[in-house]
Short mmCIF file of C-alpha atoms and ligand atoms in Angstrom, two decimals:
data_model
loop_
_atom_site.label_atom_id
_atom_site.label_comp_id
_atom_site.label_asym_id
_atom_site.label_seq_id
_atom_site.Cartn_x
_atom_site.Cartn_y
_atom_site.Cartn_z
CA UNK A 1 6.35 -1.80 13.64
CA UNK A 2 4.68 -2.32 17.13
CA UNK A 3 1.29 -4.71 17.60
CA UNK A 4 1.01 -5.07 21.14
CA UNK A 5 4.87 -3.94 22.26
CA UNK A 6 6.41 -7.04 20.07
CA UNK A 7 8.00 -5.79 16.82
CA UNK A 8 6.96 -7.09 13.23
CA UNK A 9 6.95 -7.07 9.76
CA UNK A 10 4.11 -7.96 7.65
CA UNK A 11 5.15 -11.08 5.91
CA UNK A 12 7.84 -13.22 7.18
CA UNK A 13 9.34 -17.05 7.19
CA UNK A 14 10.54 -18.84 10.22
CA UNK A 15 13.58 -21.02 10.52
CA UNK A 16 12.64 -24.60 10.13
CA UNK A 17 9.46 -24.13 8.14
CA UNK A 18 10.26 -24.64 4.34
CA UNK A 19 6.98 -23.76 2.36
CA UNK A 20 5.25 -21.54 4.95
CA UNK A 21 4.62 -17.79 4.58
CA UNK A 22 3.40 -15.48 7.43
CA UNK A 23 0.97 -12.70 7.77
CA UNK A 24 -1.65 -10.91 9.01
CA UNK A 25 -5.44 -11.53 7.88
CA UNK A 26 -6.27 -7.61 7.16
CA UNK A 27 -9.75 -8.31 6.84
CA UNK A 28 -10.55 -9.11 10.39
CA UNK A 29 -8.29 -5.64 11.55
CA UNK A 30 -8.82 -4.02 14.09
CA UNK A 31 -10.72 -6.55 15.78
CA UNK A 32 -9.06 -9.22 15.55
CA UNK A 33 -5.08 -9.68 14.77
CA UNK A 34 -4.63 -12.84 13.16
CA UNK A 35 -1.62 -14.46 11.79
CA UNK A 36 -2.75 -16.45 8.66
CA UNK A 37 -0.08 -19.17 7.07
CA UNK A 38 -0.08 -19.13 3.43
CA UNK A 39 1.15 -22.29 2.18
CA UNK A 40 0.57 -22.39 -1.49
CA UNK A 41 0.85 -20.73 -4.35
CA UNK A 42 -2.76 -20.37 -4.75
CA UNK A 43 -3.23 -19.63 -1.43
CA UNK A 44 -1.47 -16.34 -1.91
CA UNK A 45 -2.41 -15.21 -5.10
CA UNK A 46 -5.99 -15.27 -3.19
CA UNK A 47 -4.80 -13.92 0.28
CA UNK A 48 -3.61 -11.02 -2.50
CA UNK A 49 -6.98 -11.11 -4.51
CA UNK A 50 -9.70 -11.56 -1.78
CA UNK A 51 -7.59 -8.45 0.52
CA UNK A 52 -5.96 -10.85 3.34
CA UNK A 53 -2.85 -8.91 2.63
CA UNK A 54 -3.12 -5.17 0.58
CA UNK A 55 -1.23 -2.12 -0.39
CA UNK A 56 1.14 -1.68 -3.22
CA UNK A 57 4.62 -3.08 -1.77
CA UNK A 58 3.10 -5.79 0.60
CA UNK A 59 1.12 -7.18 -2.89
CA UNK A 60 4.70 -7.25 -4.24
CA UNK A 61 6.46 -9.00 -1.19
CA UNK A 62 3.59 -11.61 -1.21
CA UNK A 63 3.75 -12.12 -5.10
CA UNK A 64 7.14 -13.25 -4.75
CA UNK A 65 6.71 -15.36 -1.72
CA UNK A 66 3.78 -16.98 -3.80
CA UNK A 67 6.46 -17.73 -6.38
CA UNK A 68 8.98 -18.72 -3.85
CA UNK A 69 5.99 -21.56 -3.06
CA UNK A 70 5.42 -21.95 -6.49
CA UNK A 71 8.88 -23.20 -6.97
CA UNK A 72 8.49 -25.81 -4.36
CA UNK A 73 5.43 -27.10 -5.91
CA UNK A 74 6.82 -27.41 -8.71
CA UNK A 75 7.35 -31.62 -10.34
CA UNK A 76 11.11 -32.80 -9.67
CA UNK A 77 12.74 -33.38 -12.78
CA UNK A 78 11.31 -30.81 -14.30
CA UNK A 79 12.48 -27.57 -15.77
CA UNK A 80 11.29 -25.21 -13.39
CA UNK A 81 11.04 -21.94 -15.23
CA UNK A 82 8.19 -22.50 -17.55
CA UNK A 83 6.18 -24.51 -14.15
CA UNK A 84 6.78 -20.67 -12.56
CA UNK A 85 5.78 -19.05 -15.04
CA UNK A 86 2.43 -20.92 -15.36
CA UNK A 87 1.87 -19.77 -11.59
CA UNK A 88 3.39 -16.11 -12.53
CA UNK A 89 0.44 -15.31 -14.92
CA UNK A 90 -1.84 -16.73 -12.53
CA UNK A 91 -0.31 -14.41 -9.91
CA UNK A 92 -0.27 -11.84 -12.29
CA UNK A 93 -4.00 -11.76 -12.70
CA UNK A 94 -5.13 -10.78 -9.04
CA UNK A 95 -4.93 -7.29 -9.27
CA UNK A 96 -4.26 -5.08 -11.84
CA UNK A 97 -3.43 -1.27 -10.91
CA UNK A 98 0.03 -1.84 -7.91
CA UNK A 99 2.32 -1.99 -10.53
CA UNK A 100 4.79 -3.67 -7.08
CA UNK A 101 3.22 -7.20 -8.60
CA UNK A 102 4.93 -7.29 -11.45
CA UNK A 103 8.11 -5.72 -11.05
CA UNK A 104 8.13 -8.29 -8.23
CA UNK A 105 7.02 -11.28 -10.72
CA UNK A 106 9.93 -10.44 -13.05
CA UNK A 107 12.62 -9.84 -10.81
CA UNK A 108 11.73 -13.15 -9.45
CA UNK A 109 11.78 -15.11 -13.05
CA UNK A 110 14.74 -13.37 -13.63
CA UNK A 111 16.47 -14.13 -10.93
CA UNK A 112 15.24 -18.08 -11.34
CA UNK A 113 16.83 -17.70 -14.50
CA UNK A 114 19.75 -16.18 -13.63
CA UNK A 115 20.78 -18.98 -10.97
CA UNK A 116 19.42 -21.95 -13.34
CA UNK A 117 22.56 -24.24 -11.36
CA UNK A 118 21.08 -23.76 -7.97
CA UNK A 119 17.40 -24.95 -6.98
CA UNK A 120 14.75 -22.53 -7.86
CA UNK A 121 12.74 -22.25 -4.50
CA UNK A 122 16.10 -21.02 -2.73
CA UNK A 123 16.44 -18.65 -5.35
CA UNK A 124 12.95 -17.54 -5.10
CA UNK A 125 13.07 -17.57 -1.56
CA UNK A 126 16.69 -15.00 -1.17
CA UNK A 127 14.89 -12.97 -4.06
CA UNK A 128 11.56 -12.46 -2.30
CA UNK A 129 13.28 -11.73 1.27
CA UNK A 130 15.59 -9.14 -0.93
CA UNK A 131 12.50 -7.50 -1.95
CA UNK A 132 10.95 -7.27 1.33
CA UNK A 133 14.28 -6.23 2.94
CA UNK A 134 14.31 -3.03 -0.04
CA UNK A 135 11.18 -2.12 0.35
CA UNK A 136 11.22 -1.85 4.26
CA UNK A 137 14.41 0.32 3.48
CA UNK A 138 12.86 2.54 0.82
CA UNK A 139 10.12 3.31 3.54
CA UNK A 140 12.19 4.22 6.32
CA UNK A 141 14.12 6.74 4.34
CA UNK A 142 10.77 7.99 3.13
CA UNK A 143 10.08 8.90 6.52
CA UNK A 144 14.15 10.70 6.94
CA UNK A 145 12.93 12.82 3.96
CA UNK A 146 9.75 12.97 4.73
CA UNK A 147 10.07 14.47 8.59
CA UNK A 148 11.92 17.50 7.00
CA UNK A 149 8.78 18.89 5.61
CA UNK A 150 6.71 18.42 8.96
CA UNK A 151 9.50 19.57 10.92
CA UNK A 152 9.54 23.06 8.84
CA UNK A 153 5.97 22.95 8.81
CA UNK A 154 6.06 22.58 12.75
CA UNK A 155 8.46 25.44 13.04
CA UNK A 156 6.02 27.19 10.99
CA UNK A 157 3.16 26.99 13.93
CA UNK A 158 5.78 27.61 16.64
CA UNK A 159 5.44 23.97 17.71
CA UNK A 160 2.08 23.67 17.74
CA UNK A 161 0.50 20.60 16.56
CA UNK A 162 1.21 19.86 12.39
CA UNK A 163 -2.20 18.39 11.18
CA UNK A 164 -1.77 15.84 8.28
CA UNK A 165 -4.63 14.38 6.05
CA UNK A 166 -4.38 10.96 4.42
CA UNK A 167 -6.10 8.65 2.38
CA UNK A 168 -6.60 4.82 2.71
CA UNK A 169 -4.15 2.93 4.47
CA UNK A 170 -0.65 3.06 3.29
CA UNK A 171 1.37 2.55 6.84
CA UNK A 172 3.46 -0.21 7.33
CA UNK A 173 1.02 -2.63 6.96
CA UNK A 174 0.47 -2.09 3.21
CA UNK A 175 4.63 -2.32 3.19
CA UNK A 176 7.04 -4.49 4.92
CA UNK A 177 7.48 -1.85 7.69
CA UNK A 178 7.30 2.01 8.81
CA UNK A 179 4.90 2.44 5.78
CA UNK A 180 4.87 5.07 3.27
CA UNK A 181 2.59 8.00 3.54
CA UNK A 182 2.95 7.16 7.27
CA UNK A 183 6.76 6.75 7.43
CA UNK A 184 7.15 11.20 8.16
CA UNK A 185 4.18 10.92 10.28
CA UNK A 186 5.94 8.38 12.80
CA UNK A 187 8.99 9.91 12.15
CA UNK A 188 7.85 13.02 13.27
CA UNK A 189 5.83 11.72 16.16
CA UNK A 190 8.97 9.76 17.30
CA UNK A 191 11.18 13.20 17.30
CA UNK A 192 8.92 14.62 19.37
CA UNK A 193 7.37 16.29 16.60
CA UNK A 194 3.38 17.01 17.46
CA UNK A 195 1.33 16.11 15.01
CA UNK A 196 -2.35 14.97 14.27
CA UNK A 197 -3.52 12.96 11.43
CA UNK A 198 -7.27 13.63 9.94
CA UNK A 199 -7.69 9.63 9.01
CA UNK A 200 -10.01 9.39 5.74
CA UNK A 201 -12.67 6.33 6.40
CA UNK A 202 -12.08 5.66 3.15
CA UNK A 203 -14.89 3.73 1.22
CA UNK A 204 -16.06 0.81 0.55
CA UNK A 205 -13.59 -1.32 2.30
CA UNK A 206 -12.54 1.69 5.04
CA UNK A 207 -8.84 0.94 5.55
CA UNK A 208 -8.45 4.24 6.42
CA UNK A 209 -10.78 3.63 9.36
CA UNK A 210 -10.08 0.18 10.05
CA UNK A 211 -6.40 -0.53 9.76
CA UNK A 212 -4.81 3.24 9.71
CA UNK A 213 -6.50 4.11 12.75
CA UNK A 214 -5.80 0.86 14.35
CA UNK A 215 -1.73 1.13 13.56
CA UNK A 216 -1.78 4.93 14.76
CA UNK A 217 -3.39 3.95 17.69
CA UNK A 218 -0.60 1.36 18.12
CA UNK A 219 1.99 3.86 17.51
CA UNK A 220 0.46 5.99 19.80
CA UNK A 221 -0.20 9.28 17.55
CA UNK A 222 -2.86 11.63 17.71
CA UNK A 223 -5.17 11.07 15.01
CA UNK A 224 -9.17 11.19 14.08
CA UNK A 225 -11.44 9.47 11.85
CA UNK A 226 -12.72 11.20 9.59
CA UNK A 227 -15.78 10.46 6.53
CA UNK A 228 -14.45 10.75 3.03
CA UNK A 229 -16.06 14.18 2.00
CA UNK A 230 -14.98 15.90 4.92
CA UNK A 231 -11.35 16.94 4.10
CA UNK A 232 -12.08 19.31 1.71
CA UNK A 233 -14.69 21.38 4.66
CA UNK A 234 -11.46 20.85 6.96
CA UNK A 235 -8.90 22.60 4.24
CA UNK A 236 -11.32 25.46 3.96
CA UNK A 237 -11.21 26.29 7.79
CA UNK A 238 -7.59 26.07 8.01
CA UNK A 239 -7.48 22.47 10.04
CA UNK A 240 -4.93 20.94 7.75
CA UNK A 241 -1.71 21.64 7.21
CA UNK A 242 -0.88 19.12 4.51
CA UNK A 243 -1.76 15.82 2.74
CA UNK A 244 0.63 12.93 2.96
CA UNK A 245 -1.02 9.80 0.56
CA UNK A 246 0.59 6.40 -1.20
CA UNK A 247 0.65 5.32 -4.65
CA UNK A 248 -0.31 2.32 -6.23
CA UNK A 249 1.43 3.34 -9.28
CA UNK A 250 3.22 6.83 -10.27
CA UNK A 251 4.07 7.58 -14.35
CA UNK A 252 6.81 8.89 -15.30
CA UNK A 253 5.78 12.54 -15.37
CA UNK A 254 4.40 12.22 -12.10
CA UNK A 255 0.63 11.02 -12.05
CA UNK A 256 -0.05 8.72 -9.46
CA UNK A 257 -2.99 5.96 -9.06
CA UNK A 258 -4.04 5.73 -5.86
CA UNK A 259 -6.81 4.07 -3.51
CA UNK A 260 -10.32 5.73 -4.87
CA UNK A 261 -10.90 9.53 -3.80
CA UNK A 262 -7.44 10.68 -3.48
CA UNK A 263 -7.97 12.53 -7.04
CA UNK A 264 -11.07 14.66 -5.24
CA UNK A 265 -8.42 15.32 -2.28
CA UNK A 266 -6.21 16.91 -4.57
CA UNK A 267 -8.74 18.79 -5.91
CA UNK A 268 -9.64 20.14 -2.78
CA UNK A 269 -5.90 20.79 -1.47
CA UNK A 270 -5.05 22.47 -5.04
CA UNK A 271 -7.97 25.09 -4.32
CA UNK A 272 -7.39 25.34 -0.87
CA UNK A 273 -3.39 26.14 -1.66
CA UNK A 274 -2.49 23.25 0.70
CA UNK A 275 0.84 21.12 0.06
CA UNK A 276 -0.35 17.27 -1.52
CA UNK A 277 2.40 15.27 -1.29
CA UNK A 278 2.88 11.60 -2.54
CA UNK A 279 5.48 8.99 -0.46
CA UNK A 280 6.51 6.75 -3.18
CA UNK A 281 8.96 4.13 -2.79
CA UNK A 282 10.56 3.24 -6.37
CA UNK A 283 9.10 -0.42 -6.13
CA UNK A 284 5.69 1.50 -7.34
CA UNK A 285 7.27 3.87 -10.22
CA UNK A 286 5.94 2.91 -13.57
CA UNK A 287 8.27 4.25 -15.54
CA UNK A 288 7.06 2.63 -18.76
CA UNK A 289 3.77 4.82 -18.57
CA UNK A 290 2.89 8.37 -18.90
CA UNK A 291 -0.37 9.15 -18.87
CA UNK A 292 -1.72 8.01 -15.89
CA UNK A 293 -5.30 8.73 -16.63
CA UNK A 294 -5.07 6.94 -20.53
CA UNK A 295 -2.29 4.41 -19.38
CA UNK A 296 -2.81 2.58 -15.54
CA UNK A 297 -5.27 -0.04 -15.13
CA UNK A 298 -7.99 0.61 -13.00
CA UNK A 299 -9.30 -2.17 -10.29
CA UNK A 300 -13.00 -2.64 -10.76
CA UNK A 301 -14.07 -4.86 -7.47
CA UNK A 302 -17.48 -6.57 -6.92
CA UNK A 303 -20.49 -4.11 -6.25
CA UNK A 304 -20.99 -6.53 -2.78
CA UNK A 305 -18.05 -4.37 -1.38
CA UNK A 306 -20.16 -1.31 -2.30
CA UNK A 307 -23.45 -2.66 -0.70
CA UNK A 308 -22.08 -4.34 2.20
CA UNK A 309 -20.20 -3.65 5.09
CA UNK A 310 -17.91 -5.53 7.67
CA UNK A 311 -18.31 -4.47 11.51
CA UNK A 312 -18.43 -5.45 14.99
CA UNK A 313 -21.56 -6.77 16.66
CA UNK A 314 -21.58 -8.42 20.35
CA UNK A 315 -18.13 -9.80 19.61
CA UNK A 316 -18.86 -10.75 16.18
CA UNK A 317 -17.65 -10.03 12.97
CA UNK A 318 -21.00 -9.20 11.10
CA UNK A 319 -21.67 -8.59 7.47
CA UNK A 320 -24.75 -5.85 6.90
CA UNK A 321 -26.14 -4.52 4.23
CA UNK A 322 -26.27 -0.69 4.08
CA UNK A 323 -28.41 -0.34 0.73
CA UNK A 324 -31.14 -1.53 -1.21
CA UNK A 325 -30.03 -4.95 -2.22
CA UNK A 326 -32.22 -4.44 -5.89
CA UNK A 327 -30.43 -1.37 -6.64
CA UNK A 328 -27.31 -1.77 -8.83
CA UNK A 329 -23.71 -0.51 -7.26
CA UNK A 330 -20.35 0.44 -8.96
CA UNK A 331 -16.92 -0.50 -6.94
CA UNK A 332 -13.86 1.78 -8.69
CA UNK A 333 -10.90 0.76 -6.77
CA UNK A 334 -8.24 3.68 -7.38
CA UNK A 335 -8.38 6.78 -9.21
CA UNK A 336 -5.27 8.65 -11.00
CA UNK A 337 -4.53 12.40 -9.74
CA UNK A 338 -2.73 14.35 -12.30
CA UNK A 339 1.14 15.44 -11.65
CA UNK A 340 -0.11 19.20 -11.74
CA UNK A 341 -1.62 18.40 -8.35
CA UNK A 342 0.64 17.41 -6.61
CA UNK A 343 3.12 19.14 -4.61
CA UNK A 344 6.50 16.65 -3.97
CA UNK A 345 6.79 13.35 -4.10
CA UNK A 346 8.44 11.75 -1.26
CA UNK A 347 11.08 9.15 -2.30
CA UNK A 348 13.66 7.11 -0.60
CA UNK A 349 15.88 9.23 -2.65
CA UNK A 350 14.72 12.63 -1.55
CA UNK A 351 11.82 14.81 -2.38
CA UNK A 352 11.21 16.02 -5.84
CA UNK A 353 8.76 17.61 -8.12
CA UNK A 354 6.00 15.28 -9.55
CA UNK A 355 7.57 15.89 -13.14
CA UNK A 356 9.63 13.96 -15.56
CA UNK A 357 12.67 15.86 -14.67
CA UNK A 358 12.17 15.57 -11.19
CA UNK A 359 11.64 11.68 -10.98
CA UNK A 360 14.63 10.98 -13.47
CA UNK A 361 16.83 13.33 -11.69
CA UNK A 362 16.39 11.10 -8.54
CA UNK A 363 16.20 7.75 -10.62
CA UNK A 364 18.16 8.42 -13.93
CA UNK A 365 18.51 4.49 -14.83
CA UNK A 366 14.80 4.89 -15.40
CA UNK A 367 15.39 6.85 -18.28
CA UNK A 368 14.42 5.72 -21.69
CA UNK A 369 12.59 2.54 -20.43
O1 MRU B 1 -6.91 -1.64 -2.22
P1 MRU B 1 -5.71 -1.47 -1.35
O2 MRU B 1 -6.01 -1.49 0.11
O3 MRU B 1 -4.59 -2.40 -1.73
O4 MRU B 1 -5.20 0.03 -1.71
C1 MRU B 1 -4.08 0.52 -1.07
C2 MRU B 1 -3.73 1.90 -1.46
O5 MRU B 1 -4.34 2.55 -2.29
C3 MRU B 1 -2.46 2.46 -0.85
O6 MRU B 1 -2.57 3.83 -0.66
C4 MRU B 1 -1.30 2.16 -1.79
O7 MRU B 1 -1.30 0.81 -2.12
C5 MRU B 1 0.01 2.55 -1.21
S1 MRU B 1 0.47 1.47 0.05
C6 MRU B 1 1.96 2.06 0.57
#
């Protein structure tokens, strides 16, 4: 996507720089676009951990460029395999709930393993760049399914503007490109489609505020910030249409983890009779789980992300507490909304119900695993 008029993607390599990983620090966004080089394993499993990069498939991409670094750290003469998989557990630990880190982990191993004959970084490196080439194309035909149902939805309101709610940030920074729940939404916007988009804040780390806004704005498309217990006022005066969000990981039958507060969103669109959809790209179907409220791992973060906040100040990035610093604070990072809320998901394969049936008829060599 756009920054400025030049086109990127959020993690890339460049020609003639073995062993160095690009992207963009999302902590200083919007104020400040930085490229950061990651240039170590360590380096980013942390850029993953402490939120320089976020967002189910971008933690993937960057988990396997972390192993693709891994691989060149790892002693010559040495069988590399059991050196990577030191580094995968480690890699493996930063977060728990985007189930994109370890699909991305294995393929990686198993590709390493696959192509013992030929040097393990290269192999890394063609594996990771595979992933982030997928996932970029899983998004975009998110948004060819996607723009159907704002298109009908537009038709609906004899053109006027389609107003969509979402949650966090899952554009195309969280992904490779285009995004995911944002993939329709540009779509749309790009076929001349109007739409607005209510833009949650969404707490503690706002980057619903912070980085959604900021690519919208970049894109160009209508949109407004919104606080976090405001959708469901909006939904009962008939000012949104419908809810497009991510996924962080979606079961089998259809429940989906997502960034904290989508669950009360689907609440409020299930009682308000107002379409919920989920965009999720197969690199975040768990397939192995069921119940998503028993089964997913939940992210607990540190409280300081609950009592602090990040903002600009005369130019500066300033840190400021916005509670009392004695009293105790709890920092839930996602939060699982049943597949009976849900309306669609919104695949790369097509839309389909948020069901068992519906995910396997789209993906049928999930079945059975
Ligand atoms: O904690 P984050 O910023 O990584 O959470 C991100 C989300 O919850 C996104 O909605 C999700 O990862 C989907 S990104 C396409």
């Amino acid at each position: 996507m756009q920054i400025q008029g030049t086109h990127y993607r959020t993690i890339w390599t460049e020609p003639g720089e073995p062993g160095t990983v690009y992207t963009f620090d999302q902590r200083l966004l919007p104020f400040e676009i930085r490229i950061a080089a990651l240039k170590s394993c360590e380096e980013a499993a942390q850029a993953i951990e402490q939120m320089l990069v976020r967002g189910a498939p971008l933690i993937g991409a960057t988990a396997a460029y972390a192993l693709y670094l891994a691989a060149r750290e790892a002693p010559p003469g040495v069988d590399a395999l059991p050196f990577l998989r030191e580094k995968a557990a480690r890699i493996l630990r930063t977060r728990p709930t985007a189930v994109d880190l370890q699909h991305a982990v294995r393929r990686v191993l198993d590709t390493v393993e696959a192509n013992a004959w030929e040097d393990s970084a290269s192999a890394a490196l063609q594996c990771a760049e595979a992933i982030a080439h997928e996932s970029a194309a899983q998004c975009r035909a998110i948004g060819v399914h996607g723009l159907e149902l704002i298109r009908a939805h537009s038709q609906s309101k004899g053109g006027r503007p389609v107003h969509i709610l979402t949650h966090c940030n899952a554009g195309w920074l969280a992904c490779i490109d285009y995004g995911t729940a944002t993939a329709p939404i540009y779509a749309a916007h790009d076929a001349g489609i109007p739409v607005h988009v209510w833009v949650d804040e969404t707490r503690p780390r706002n980057q619903g505020s912070k980085i959604t806004a900021f690519e919208l704005l970049q894109h160009g498309v209508p949109h407004t910030v919104i606080p976090d217990n405001t959708g469901g006022h909006l939904m009962q005066h008939g000012l949104v249409d419908m809810v497009i969000v991510g996924t962080d990981r979606t079961t089998r039958r259809g429940d989906v983890a997502n960034k904290i507060g989508t669950y009360l969103k689907a609440l409020a669109a299930k009682d308000n009779d107002i379409p919920f959809y989920v965009a999720l790209p197969s690199s975040s179907l768990d397939a192995s789980l069921e119940d998503g409220i028993r089964e997913i791992p939940i992210e607990e973060r540190d409280e300081e992300e609950v009592k602090y906040t990040w903002g600009m100040e005369e130019g500066k990035l300033k840190k400021v507490l916005t509670m009392p610093a004695e009293s105790p604070a709890a920092n839930y990072g996602f939060d699982v909304t049943p597949a009976r809320l849900i309306t669609g998901l919104i695949t790369e394969r097509g839309i389909c119900p948020a069901s068992e049936a519906g995910i396997l008829g789209l993906f049928p060599e999930k079945r059975g695993l």
